[in-house]
Tab-separated table of C-alpha atoms in Angstrom:
chain	number	residue	atom	x	y	z
A	1	MET	CA	-6.480	14.509	11.074
A	2	VAL	CA	-9.839	15.572	9.428
A	3	LYS	CA	-10.224	18.129	7.157
A	4	GLU	CA	-13.360	20.565	7.219
A	5	ARG	CA	-15.785	19.112	4.957
A	6	LEU	CA	-17.537	21.641	2.198
A	7	ALA	CA	-20.881	22.056	4.308
A	8	GLY	CA	-22.389	24.303	1.712
A	9	SER	CA	-21.772	22.092	-1.285
A	10	ARG	CA	-23.546	19.493	1.096
A	11	ILE	CA	-26.584	21.992	1.862
A	12	ARG	CA	-27.153	22.642	-2.084
A	13	GLU	CA	-27.004	18.884	-2.612
A	14	LYS	CA	-29.480	17.987	-0.390
A	15	ARG	CA	-31.645	20.852	-1.300
A	16	LEU	CA	-31.505	19.847	-5.006
A	17	ASP	CA	-32.440	16.331	-3.959
A	18	ARG	CA	-35.817	17.406	-2.458
A	19	GLY	CA	-36.584	19.509	-5.150
A	20	LEU	CA	-36.794	22.725	-2.725
A	21	ARG	CA	-36.171	26.149	-4.176
A	22	GLN	CA	-33.215	28.188	-2.446
A	23	ALA	CA	-35.652	31.027	-1.768
A	24	ALA	CA	-38.020	28.418	0.069
A	25	VAL	CA	-35.100	27.447	2.113
A	26	ALA	CA	-33.973	30.916	3.034
A	27	GLU	CA	-37.269	32.099	4.125
A	28	ALA	CA	-37.993	28.778	6.477
A	29	VAL	CA	-34.618	29.620	8.517
A	30	GLY	CA	-35.157	33.173	8.132
A	31	ILE	CA	-32.174	34.129	6.166
A	32	SER	CA	-32.066	35.899	2.773
A	33	PRO	CA	-31.819	33.794	-0.235
A	34	SER	CA	-28.570	35.649	-1.129
A	35	TYR	CA	-27.035	35.007	2.111
A	36	LEU	CA	-28.216	31.130	1.552
A	37	ASN	CA	-26.552	31.268	-1.787
A	38	LEU	CA	-23.221	32.277	-0.293
A	39	ILE	CA	-23.229	29.257	2.408
A	40	GLU	CA	-23.901	26.964	-0.613
A	41	HIS	CA	-20.883	28.034	-2.548
A	42	ASN	CA	-18.780	27.688	0.519
A	43	ARG	CA	-18.287	31.510	0.927
A	44	ARG	CA	-19.859	31.546	4.490
A	45	ARG	CA	-19.002	29.670	7.427
A	46	ILE	CA	-22.110	27.984	9.124
A	47	GLY	CA	-22.784	26.260	12.437
A	48	GLY	CA	-24.770	26.574	15.432
A	49	LYS	CA	-28.462	27.132	15.606
A	50	LEU	CA	-28.458	27.951	11.458
A	51	LEU	CA	-27.043	24.922	10.723
A	52	SER	CA	-29.604	22.944	12.927
A	53	ASP	CA	-32.265	25.017	11.300
A	54	ILE	CA	-31.173	24.150	7.573
A	55	ALA	CA	-30.763	20.713	8.420
A	56	ARG	CA	-34.350	20.442	9.944
A	57	VAL	CA	-35.938	21.768	6.599
A	58	LEU	CA	-33.570	19.472	4.734
A	59	GLU	CA	-34.846	16.823	6.843
A	60	VAL	CA	-31.145	15.450	7.454
A	61	ASP	CA	-29.006	15.223	10.330
A	62	PRO	CA	-26.622	18.440	10.980
A	63	ALA	CA	-23.696	15.974	11.223
A	64	ARG	CA	-24.375	14.468	7.468
A	65	LEU	CA	-23.666	18.221	6.546
A	66	THR	CA	-20.667	18.853	8.140
A	67	GLU	CA	-18.639	15.470	8.930
A	68	GLY	CA	-15.349	15.405	8.018
A	69	VAL	CA	-13.006	14.253	4.895
A	70	SER	CA	-10.139	12.235	6.387
A	71	ALA	CA	-6.491	13.348	5.047
A	72	GLU	CA	-5.651	9.791	4.309
A	73	THR	CA	-8.808	9.404	2.033
A	74	LEU	CA	-7.903	12.563	0.129
A	75	ASP	CA	-4.361	11.462	0.006
A	76	GLN	CA	-5.601	8.318	-1.479
A	77	LEU	CA	-7.556	9.868	-4.039
A	78	ARG	CA	-4.933	12.092	-5.272
A	79	ALA	CA	-2.578	9.292	-5.439
A	80	ALA	CA	-5.391	7.515	-7.735
A	81	ALA	CA	-5.814	10.686	-9.483
A	82	GLY	CA	-1.994	10.534	-10.475
A	83	MET	CA	-2.023	7.189	-12.097
A	84	LEU	CA	-4.004	8.211	-14.732
A	85	GLY	CA	-1.414	10.476	-16.165
A	86	ALA	CA	-3.702	13.080	-17.800
A	87	ASP	CA	-5.437	15.956	-16.773
A	88	VAL	CA	-7.439	15.731	-13.544
A	89	GLU	CA	-9.244	18.352	-11.360
A	90	LEU	CA	-7.110	17.560	-8.283
A	91	ALA	CA	-8.294	20.960	-6.930
A	92	GLN	CA	-11.675	19.501	-6.502
A	93	ALA	CA	-10.537	16.076	-4.913
A	94	GLU	CA	-11.812	17.647	-1.421
A	95	GLU	CA	-15.375	18.176	-2.831
A	96	MET	CA	-15.471	15.033	-4.717
A	97	ALA	CA	-14.894	13.336	-1.488
A	98	ALA	CA	-17.302	15.278	0.761
A	99	ARG	CA	-20.009	14.969	-1.777
A	100	TYR	CA	-19.770	11.438	-2.890
A	101	PRO	CA	-17.791	9.554	-0.317
A	102	GLY	CA	-19.065	6.202	-2.042
A	103	TRP	CA	-17.905	6.959	-5.511
A	104	SER	CA	-14.426	8.272	-3.737
A	105	ALA	CA	-14.096	5.021	-2.015
A	106	LEU	CA	-14.856	3.329	-5.363
A	107	THR	CA	-12.149	5.047	-7.123
A	108	VAL	CA	-9.515	4.509	-4.497
A	109	ALA	CA	-10.342	0.667	-4.109
A	110	GLN	CA	-10.139	0.746	-8.305
A	111	ALA	CA	-6.578	2.344	-8.210
A	112	ARG	CA	-5.475	0.052	-5.612
A	113	ARG	CA	-6.488	-2.977	-7.801
A	114	ILE	CA	-4.957	-1.603	-11.103
A	115	GLY	CA	-1.701	-0.694	-9.245
A	116	THR	CA	-1.555	-4.454	-7.894
A	117	LEU	CA	-2.455	-5.728	-11.442
A	118	GLN	CA	0.216	-3.948	-12.982
A	119	GLN	CA	2.830	-5.139	-10.537
A	120	GLN	CA	1.501	-8.624	-11.194
A	121	LEU	CA	1.783	-8.083	-14.603
A	122	GLN	CA	5.246	-7.058	-14.555
A	123	VAL	CA	6.201	-10.214	-12.233
A	124	LEU	CA	4.551	-12.443	-14.838
A	125	THR	CA	6.368	-10.837	-17.785
A	126	ASP	CA	9.687	-11.275	-15.928
A	127	ARG	CA	8.994	-14.617	-15.413
A	128	MET	CA	8.011	-15.349	-19.284
A	129	ALA	CA	11.207	-13.920	-20.242
A	130	HIS	CA	13.540	-15.457	-17.624
A	131	ASP	CA	12.411	-18.084	-15.925
A	132	PRO	CA	14.112	-21.031	-17.131
A	133	GLN	CA	11.510	-23.975	-15.872
A	134	LEU	CA	8.887	-22.230	-17.933
A	135	ALA	CA	11.065	-22.184	-21.046
A	136	GLY	CA	11.870	-25.712	-20.358
A	137	ALA	CA	8.069	-26.590	-20.486
A	138	LEU	CA	7.300	-24.423	-23.529
A	139	HIS	CA	10.186	-26.275	-25.406
A	140	GLU	CA	8.669	-29.509	-24.710
A	141	VAL	CA	5.346	-28.503	-25.602
A	142	ILE	CA	6.507	-27.057	-28.842
A	143	SER	CA	8.859	-30.124	-29.558
A	144	ALA	CA	5.702	-32.696	-29.049
A	145	VAL	CA	3.560	-30.559	-31.321
A	146	SER	CA	6.167	-30.397	-33.944
A	147	ALA	CA	7.023	-34.468	-33.945
A	148	ILE	CA	3.200	-35.081	-34.160
A	149	ARG	CA	2.957	-32.802	-37.120
A	150	SER	CA	6.029	-34.320	-38.649
A	151	SER	CA	4.576	-37.866	-38.324
A	152	SER	CA	0.891	-36.917	-39.516
A	153	SER	CA	2.360	-35.391	-42.645
A	154	ILE	CA	3.921	-38.091	-43.773
A	155	LEU	CA	0.569	-40.460	-43.093
A	156	VAL	CA	-1.653	-38.032	-45.378
A	157	GLY	CA	1.097	-37.862	-48.086
A	158	SER	CA	0.621	-39.064	-51.346
A	159	GLU	CA	3.399	-41.704	-50.732
A	160	GLN	CA	2.106	-45.402	-50.235
A	161	LEU	CA	3.492	-47.024	-46.831
A	162	ASP	CA	3.595	-50.741	-46.180
A	163	ASP	CA	1.664	-51.815	-43.061
A	164	ASP	CA	4.568	-52.004	-41.040
A	165	TRP	CA	5.737	-48.397	-41.431
A	166	ARG	CA	2.307	-47.088	-40.965
A	167	ARG	CA	2.172	-49.068	-37.634
A	168	ARG	CA	5.508	-47.174	-36.533
A	169	PHE	CA	4.461	-43.735	-37.395
A	170	HIS	CA	0.923	-44.338	-35.623
A	171	GLU	CA	3.004	-45.545	-32.519
A	172	ASN	CA	4.983	-42.500	-32.547
A	173	ILE	CA	2.145	-40.031	-32.874
A	174	HIS	CA	0.528	-41.977	-29.966
A	175	ASN	CA	3.588	-41.629	-27.857
A	176	ASP	CA	4.128	-37.724	-28.678
A	177	SER	CA	0.640	-37.011	-27.904
A	178	LEU	CA	0.982	-38.543	-24.587
A	179	ARG	CA	4.399	-36.404	-24.125
A	180	LEU	CA	2.241	-33.476	-25.308
A	181	ALA	CA	-0.589	-34.096	-22.820
A	182	ALA	CA	2.055	-34.392	-19.897
A	183	SER	CA	3.918	-31.505	-20.955
A	184	SER	CA	0.796	-29.636	-21.394
A	185	GLU	CA	-0.562	-30.727	-17.804
A	186	ALA	CA	2.728	-29.631	-16.056
A	187	LEU	CA	2.714	-25.957	-18.099
A	188	ILE	CA	-0.887	-25.634	-16.635
A	189	ALA	CA	-0.142	-26.471	-13.010
A	190	TYR	CA	2.903	-24.413	-12.990
A	191	LEU	CA	1.001	-21.226	-14.547
A	192	ASP	CA	-2.112	-21.979	-12.230
A	193	ALA	CA	-3.050	-19.113	-9.955
A	194	PRO	CA	-3.155	-20.035	-6.324
A	195	GLY	CA	-6.259	-20.969	-4.668
A	196	ASN	CA	-5.923	-18.470	-1.834
A	197	GLU	CA	-7.929	-15.546	-2.911
A	198	ALA	CA	-5.551	-13.195	-0.904
A	199	ASP	CA	-2.893	-14.246	-3.135
A	200	GLN	CA	-4.714	-13.615	-6.331
A	201	ILE	CA	-5.670	-9.759	-5.322
A	202	SER	CA	-2.380	-8.685	-3.707
A	203	LEU	CA	1.331	-9.129	-3.772
A	204	PRO	CA	3.138	-11.256	-1.011
A	205	ILE	CA	4.267	-8.330	1.058
A	206	GLU	CA	0.964	-6.703	0.997
A	207	GLN	CA	-0.168	-10.234	2.305
A	208	VAL	CA	2.240	-10.182	5.106
A	209	GLU	CA	1.218	-6.511	6.056
A	210	SER	CA	-2.406	-7.385	5.953
A	211	TYR	CA	-1.842	-10.170	8.216
A	212	LEU	CA	0.451	-8.285	10.770
A	213	GLY	CA	-1.842	-5.243	10.593
A	214	GLN	CA	-4.699	-7.212	12.356
A	215	THR	CA	-2.485	-6.978	15.524
A	216	SER	CA	-0.708	-3.828	14.953
A	217	PHE	CA	2.344	-5.558	14.083
A	218	HIS	CA	2.567	-7.182	17.675
A	219	LEU	CA	2.913	-10.794	17.902
A	220	ALA	CA	2.364	-11.521	21.493
A	221	ALA	CA	3.396	-15.371	20.683
A	222	LEU	CA	6.976	-14.145	20.230
A	223	GLU	CA	7.212	-11.821	22.946
A	224	ASP	CA	6.531	-14.565	25.672
A	225	ALA	CA	8.376	-17.230	23.754
A	226	THR	CA	4.974	-19.498	23.756
A	227	ALA	CA	5.639	-20.026	20.031
A	228	THR	CA	8.635	-20.006	17.680
A	229	PRO	CA	8.958	-17.987	14.395
A	230	ASP	CA	7.919	-21.378	12.805
A	231	ASP	CA	5.148	-21.742	14.369
A	232	VAL	CA	3.835	-18.204	13.682
A	233	VAL	CA	4.339	-18.854	10.054
A	234	GLU	CA	2.340	-22.059	9.932
A	235	GLN	CA	-0.628	-20.645	11.828
A	236	SER	CA	-0.705	-17.510	9.632
A	237	GLY	CA	-2.434	-19.510	6.721
A	238	LEU	CA	-0.149	-17.688	4.180
A	239	SER	CA	1.656	-19.557	1.625
A	240	GLY	CA	4.096	-19.184	-1.379
A	241	ALA	CA	6.374	-16.023	-1.351
A	242	ALA	CA	4.278	-14.581	1.290
A	243	LYS	CA	5.255	-17.259	3.916
A	244	THR	CA	8.826	-16.775	3.031
A	245	LEU	CA	8.683	-13.202	3.813
A	246	LEU	CA	6.574	-13.588	6.952
A	247	ALA	CA	9.305	-16.103	8.029
A	248	GLN	CA	11.791	-13.560	7.807
A	249	PHE	CA	9.979	-11.167	9.681
A	250	ALA	CA	9.246	-13.406	12.334
A	251	ALA	CA	12.740	-14.637	12.814
A	252	GLN	CA	13.875	-10.771	13.362
A	253	TYR	CA	10.997	-10.275	15.423
A	254	GLY	CA	11.832	-13.062	17.745
A	255	ASP	CA	15.625	-11.701	17.772
A	256	ASP	CA	14.409	-8.323	18.767
A	257	ALA	CA	11.864	-9.354	21.520
A	258	ALA	CA	14.834	-11.361	22.758
A	259	ARG	CA	17.374	-8.309	22.934
A	260	LEU	CA	14.793	-5.988	24.132
A	261	PRO	CA	12.006	-7.867	26.500
A	262	LEU	CA	8.760	-6.154	26.472
A	263	ALA	CA	7.810	-5.484	29.845
A	264	PRO	CA	10.885	-3.092	30.523
A	265	PHE	CA	10.928	-1.536	27.313
A	266	ALA	CA	7.149	-0.881	27.223
A	267	GLN	CA	7.658	0.883	30.717
A	268	ALA	CA	10.468	2.632	29.605
A	269	SER	CA	9.025	3.878	26.423
A	270	LYS	CA	6.382	5.639	28.615
A	271	GLU	CA	8.785	7.174	30.833
A	272	LEU	CA	10.990	8.461	28.200
A	273	ASP	CA	7.853	9.386	26.003
A	274	TYR	CA	8.731	7.106	23.272
A	275	ASP	CA	12.170	8.704	22.746
A	276	PRO	CA	14.171	6.421	20.450
A	277	ALA	CA	17.391	8.075	21.297
A	278	ALA	CA	16.768	7.810	25.043
A	279	LEU	CA	15.869	4.511	24.967
A	280	ALA	CA	18.641	3.370	22.882
A	281	GLN	CA	20.969	4.979	25.527
A	282	ARG	CA	19.050	3.443	28.480
A	283	PHE	CA	19.157	0.019	26.814
A	284	GLY	CA	22.721	0.260	24.940
A	285	ALA	CA	20.680	-1.120	21.825
A	286	PRO	CA	20.993	-0.151	18.155
A	287	PHE	CA	18.934	2.841	17.041
A	288	GLY	CA	17.470	0.616	14.207
A	289	LEU	CA	16.251	-2.204	16.528
A	290	VAL	CA	14.465	0.235	18.885
A	291	LEU	CA	12.501	1.748	16.022
A	292	ARG	CA	11.293	-1.402	15.233
A	293	ARG	CA	10.455	-2.328	19.066
A	294	LEU	CA	8.915	0.921	19.572
A	295	ALA	CA	6.432	-0.122	15.954
A	296	SER	CA	5.600	-3.206	17.802
A	297	LEU	CA	4.491	-2.101	21.180
A	298	PRO	CA	0.649	-3.306	21.606
A	299	VAL	CA	-1.654	-0.341	21.245
A	300	ARG	CA	-4.387	-2.065	23.085
A	301	GLN	CA	-1.956	-1.583	25.998
A	302	GLY	CA	-2.242	2.532	26.086
A	303	HIS	CA	0.474	2.838	23.613
A	304	PRO	CA	0.354	5.479	20.616
A	305	PRO	CA	-0.222	3.830	17.100
A	306	LEU	CA	3.320	4.387	15.757
A	307	GLY	CA	4.008	3.751	11.822
A	308	LEU	CA	7.292	1.969	10.488
A	309	VAL	CA	8.856	1.978	7.157
A	310	VAL	CA	11.817	-0.153	5.813
A	311	CYS	CA	13.535	0.339	2.650
A	312	ASP	CA	16.652	-1.027	0.927
A	313	ALA	CA	19.748	0.707	-0.526
A	314	ALA	CA	17.663	1.348	-3.497
A	315	GLY	CA	14.852	3.044	-2.022
A	316	VAL	CA	12.411	0.158	-2.481
A	317	VAL	CA	9.911	-0.343	0.359
A	318	THR	CA	10.326	-3.439	1.553
A	319	LEU	CA	7.866	-2.957	4.795
A	320	MET	CA	5.358	-0.623	5.766
A	321	LYS	CA	2.909	-0.301	8.746
A	322	THR	CA	0.496	2.441	8.034
A	323	VAL	CA	-0.908	5.343	10.439
A	324	PRO	CA	-3.661	7.741	9.335
A	325	GLY	CA	-2.831	10.191	6.834
A	326	PHE	CA	0.751	8.889	6.268
A	327	ALA	CA	1.584	7.358	2.587
A	328	VAL	CA	4.798	6.304	0.954
A	329	PRO	CA	4.385	4.832	-2.449
A	330	ARG	CA	5.423	1.351	-2.515
A	331	ALA	CA	6.138	1.028	-6.462
A	332	GLY	CA	8.654	3.910	-6.678
A	333	GLY	CA	8.516	7.625	-7.306
A	334	ALA	CA	8.171	8.680	-3.751
A	335	CYS	CA	9.177	11.856	-2.466
A	336	PRO	CA	13.084	11.407	-1.924
A	337	LEU	CA	12.653	14.407	1.122
A	338	TRP	CA	11.240	11.723	3.618
A	339	PRO	CA	13.885	11.034	6.313
A	340	LEU	CA	13.564	7.283	5.338
A	341	PHE	CA	15.408	8.268	2.057
A	342	ALA	CA	17.615	10.883	3.421
A	343	ALA	CA	19.307	8.465	5.795
A	344	LEU	CA	20.421	6.153	3.128
A	345	GLY	CA	23.116	9.104	2.279
A	346	ARG	CA	24.122	9.265	5.798
A	347	PRO	CA	24.685	5.452	7.091
A	348	GLY	CA	24.800	4.954	10.884
A	349	GLN	CA	23.670	8.585	11.648
A	350	PRO	CA	20.214	8.794	13.523
A	351	LEU	CA	17.668	11.372	12.145
A	352	ARG	CA	15.038	13.301	13.576
A	353	LEU	CA	12.999	15.527	11.664
A	354	ASP	CA	9.200	16.988	11.702
A	355	VAL	CA	7.437	16.793	8.299
A	356	ALA	CA	4.474	17.963	6.846
A	357	LEU	CA	2.534	17.013	3.706
A	358	PRO	CA	1.081	19.907	1.290
A	359	GLY	CA	-2.009	21.644	2.402
A	360	ALA	CA	-3.037	24.093	4.897
A	361	ASN	CA	-4.780	21.458	7.232
A	362	ALA	CA	-2.407	18.632	6.034
A	363	PRO	CA	-0.998	15.905	8.635
A	364	ARG	CA	2.302	16.445	10.232
A	365	PHE	CA	4.405	13.763	11.334
A	366	LEU	CA	7.556	13.234	13.835
A	367	CYS	CA	9.881	10.795	11.863
A	368	TYR	CA	12.917	8.901	13.407
A	369	ALA	CA	15.163	7.473	10.817
A	370	ILE	CA	18.693	5.687	10.612
A	371	ALA	CA	20.500	3.580	7.704
A	372	GLU	CA	22.236	0.352	9.053
A	373	ALA	CA	24.435	-1.993	7.489
A	374	GLN	CA	23.391	-5.595	7.485
A	375	PRO	CA	26.223	-8.118	8.907
A	376	ALA	CA	28.127	-9.678	5.771
A	377	ILE	CA	27.657	-13.162	5.499
A	378	ARG	CA	30.703	-13.635	2.660
A	379	PHE	CA	33.793	-11.903	2.092
A	380	ASP	CA	34.405	-9.444	-0.544
A	381	ILE	CA	30.630	-8.423	-0.962
A	382	PRO	CA	29.380	-5.209	-0.183
A	383	PRO	CA	27.280	-4.651	2.841
A	384	MET	CA	23.593	-4.541	2.594
A	385	VAL	CA	22.244	-1.247	3.727
A	386	GLN	CA	18.621	-1.116	5.006
A	387	SER	CA	16.886	2.181	6.189
A	388	THR	CA	14.367	2.158	9.085
A	389	MET	CA	11.848	5.184	9.832
A	390	LEU	CA	9.455	5.050	12.502
A	391	VAL	CA	6.676	7.716	12.007
A	392	LEU	CA	4.608	9.454	14.848
A	393	PRO	CA	1.327	10.916	13.722
A	394	ASP	CA	0.325	14.605	15.349
A	395	PRO	CA	3.314	15.129	17.228
A	396	PRO	CA	3.722	18.282	19.437
A	397	ALA	CA	4.552	21.551	17.709
A	398	PRO	CA	7.657	21.754	16.740
A	399	GLN	CA	10.290	24.478	17.646
A	400	ALA	CA	11.036	24.900	13.989
A	401	SER	CA	9.436	24.802	10.777
A	402	PRO	CA	8.598	21.166	9.551
A	403	LEU	CA	10.356	19.700	6.314
A	404	PRO	CA	7.871	20.152	3.470
A	405	VAL	CA	7.640	16.910	2.019
A	406	GLY	CA	5.088	15.119	-0.626
A	407	VAL	CA	3.578	11.926	-1.410
A	408	SER	CA	4.837	11.856	-5.148
A	409	CYS	CA	6.136	14.689	-7.618
A	410	ARG	CA	3.003	13.956	-9.877
A	411	ILE	CA	0.686	15.022	-7.201
A	412	CYS	CA	2.575	17.486	-5.146
A	413	PRO	CA	1.557	21.256	-5.488
A	414	ARG	CA	5.111	22.350	-4.104
A	415	ALA	CA	6.108	24.378	-7.203
A	416	ASN	CA	9.909	25.391	-6.220
A	417	CYS	CA	10.859	22.253	-5.089
A	418	VAL	CA	14.403	21.599	-6.425
A	419	ASN	CA	13.941	17.992	-5.970
A	420	ARG	CA	11.064	17.616	-8.054
A	421	ARG	CA	11.480	15.131	-10.744
A	422	GLU	CA	8.646	15.790	-12.957
A	423	PRO	CA	5.845	18.187	-13.339
A	424	ALA	CA	2.596	18.264	-11.247
A	425	LEU	CA	-0.305	17.055	-13.028
A	426	ALA	CA	-2.429	19.936	-14.623
A	427	GLY	CA	-4.807	21.708	-12.255
A	428	LEU	CA	-2.886	21.116	-9.065
C-alpha cells in the first residue's frame, strides 16, 4: 500500500534547488503566488495540467513530485526512531521519507545494523559468562602466564642459583610458553568470527529467512521429492547455527509437503479462495499445517503473496515471512494484540481477525492464527506450544471494524489502548 507523498514539499524543494522565486514560478504557470504558497505547504491538492505545468517549469518529471512513500518504509523509519529512546519528530517521518528517500533508507539500514549488533553483543555477553569451554580456555591461558611469571621472578631474583636449578627453570619457562601459545591459539580460533560475511552481519534465523526469501519460502525440490531435507541444507551454503535452523525448517517442510501434496492443495486453495478453515476441512488436516502450506505456495504460479509468523510460548518470534507493510519486532516489545499472541491464550482454537495499523491510510491485513501443542518426546514434561499466524495483505473490506494493532508501544499513537506497556515517544 502506498501513502500519498507530500507533493507540495517536493515542489518547494525543487524550486529552491533551482534558485527560482515563488512569484516567478507562479507567473509562469498562471496562478497567484499565494496559491502556490498554499500548494507548497501541502494545503491544496495538485494534479492534472497544473502539476504538469509546474513540473515543466522546474524541469522535472511530474512523477518525481507525486510518487508515493511505501507504508513499509514509513513503518521501518518509525521503528528506527523508536530505538533512540529520546524525543524524535515522528510526525515528520512521512515528510522526511518523501523529501529525502536516500537518507531515510540509510537511517533504516543503520537501525537494522545497530539492532543486529546489539543482539550479537548480548549473545557474546552470555557466551562469555556461561560458556564452559571458553572459561576453561581462559583458565589455561591464565595458568600458563602465572607459571611463567613465577619461574622468571625466581631467575631475576637476588638469590644465586646453581647451573642445574637455572637449567630447570629455563626448561619450565620454555614448556609453559609452549603451553601458553597453544592455549592462546585455541582461544583465538574459538572466538574468531566466521568467514562467511552473511554470518557477520545478521543473526542465524535472519540468514535462514534471507535464504528462504529468495524463493518466497517455496522449496520446489522438497515438493516433488527430487531432494531430501539434508540435500537442501547442504546446497544452501549456510553454516553454523543457521545451517541447524534450516535443517529443522526443511524437515518440517518435507513432512508438510508429504501430508498435503502441492498440486491438489494449490488447486483447492484457488477454488476455496485461500480459506484455511475450508481447506483444513476438505483435507482433514491440522489448521497450523494448512497455514504453513498456504505460505509456501509459489507466487510465480499465480498465488498471492502470503506472510507467515511463528512464535513460541514466550512470544519470541522464531520464523517470519514478511509481506509489504507488515512488521513484527523480532527482539521483543511487539504489540500483544496481534492474533499470533492472542492465540497463545486459547490453544487449539483457530482465530480469524481483520487488523489495521495506525494511520488514515495504514495497511490492513486479514490474519489467521492458531496455537498448537507439539508432540511430547518424554514423560512429565509440559508440552511445547507454538503459535502460527498467516497474514493476507489488502484483504476485501471487512464486515466489522478491523482490530486496531500497532508495531510496538513506543511508536504507536493509540493513546487510549488498555494494553499499552509504555508511553509513546514524544511528538507522535
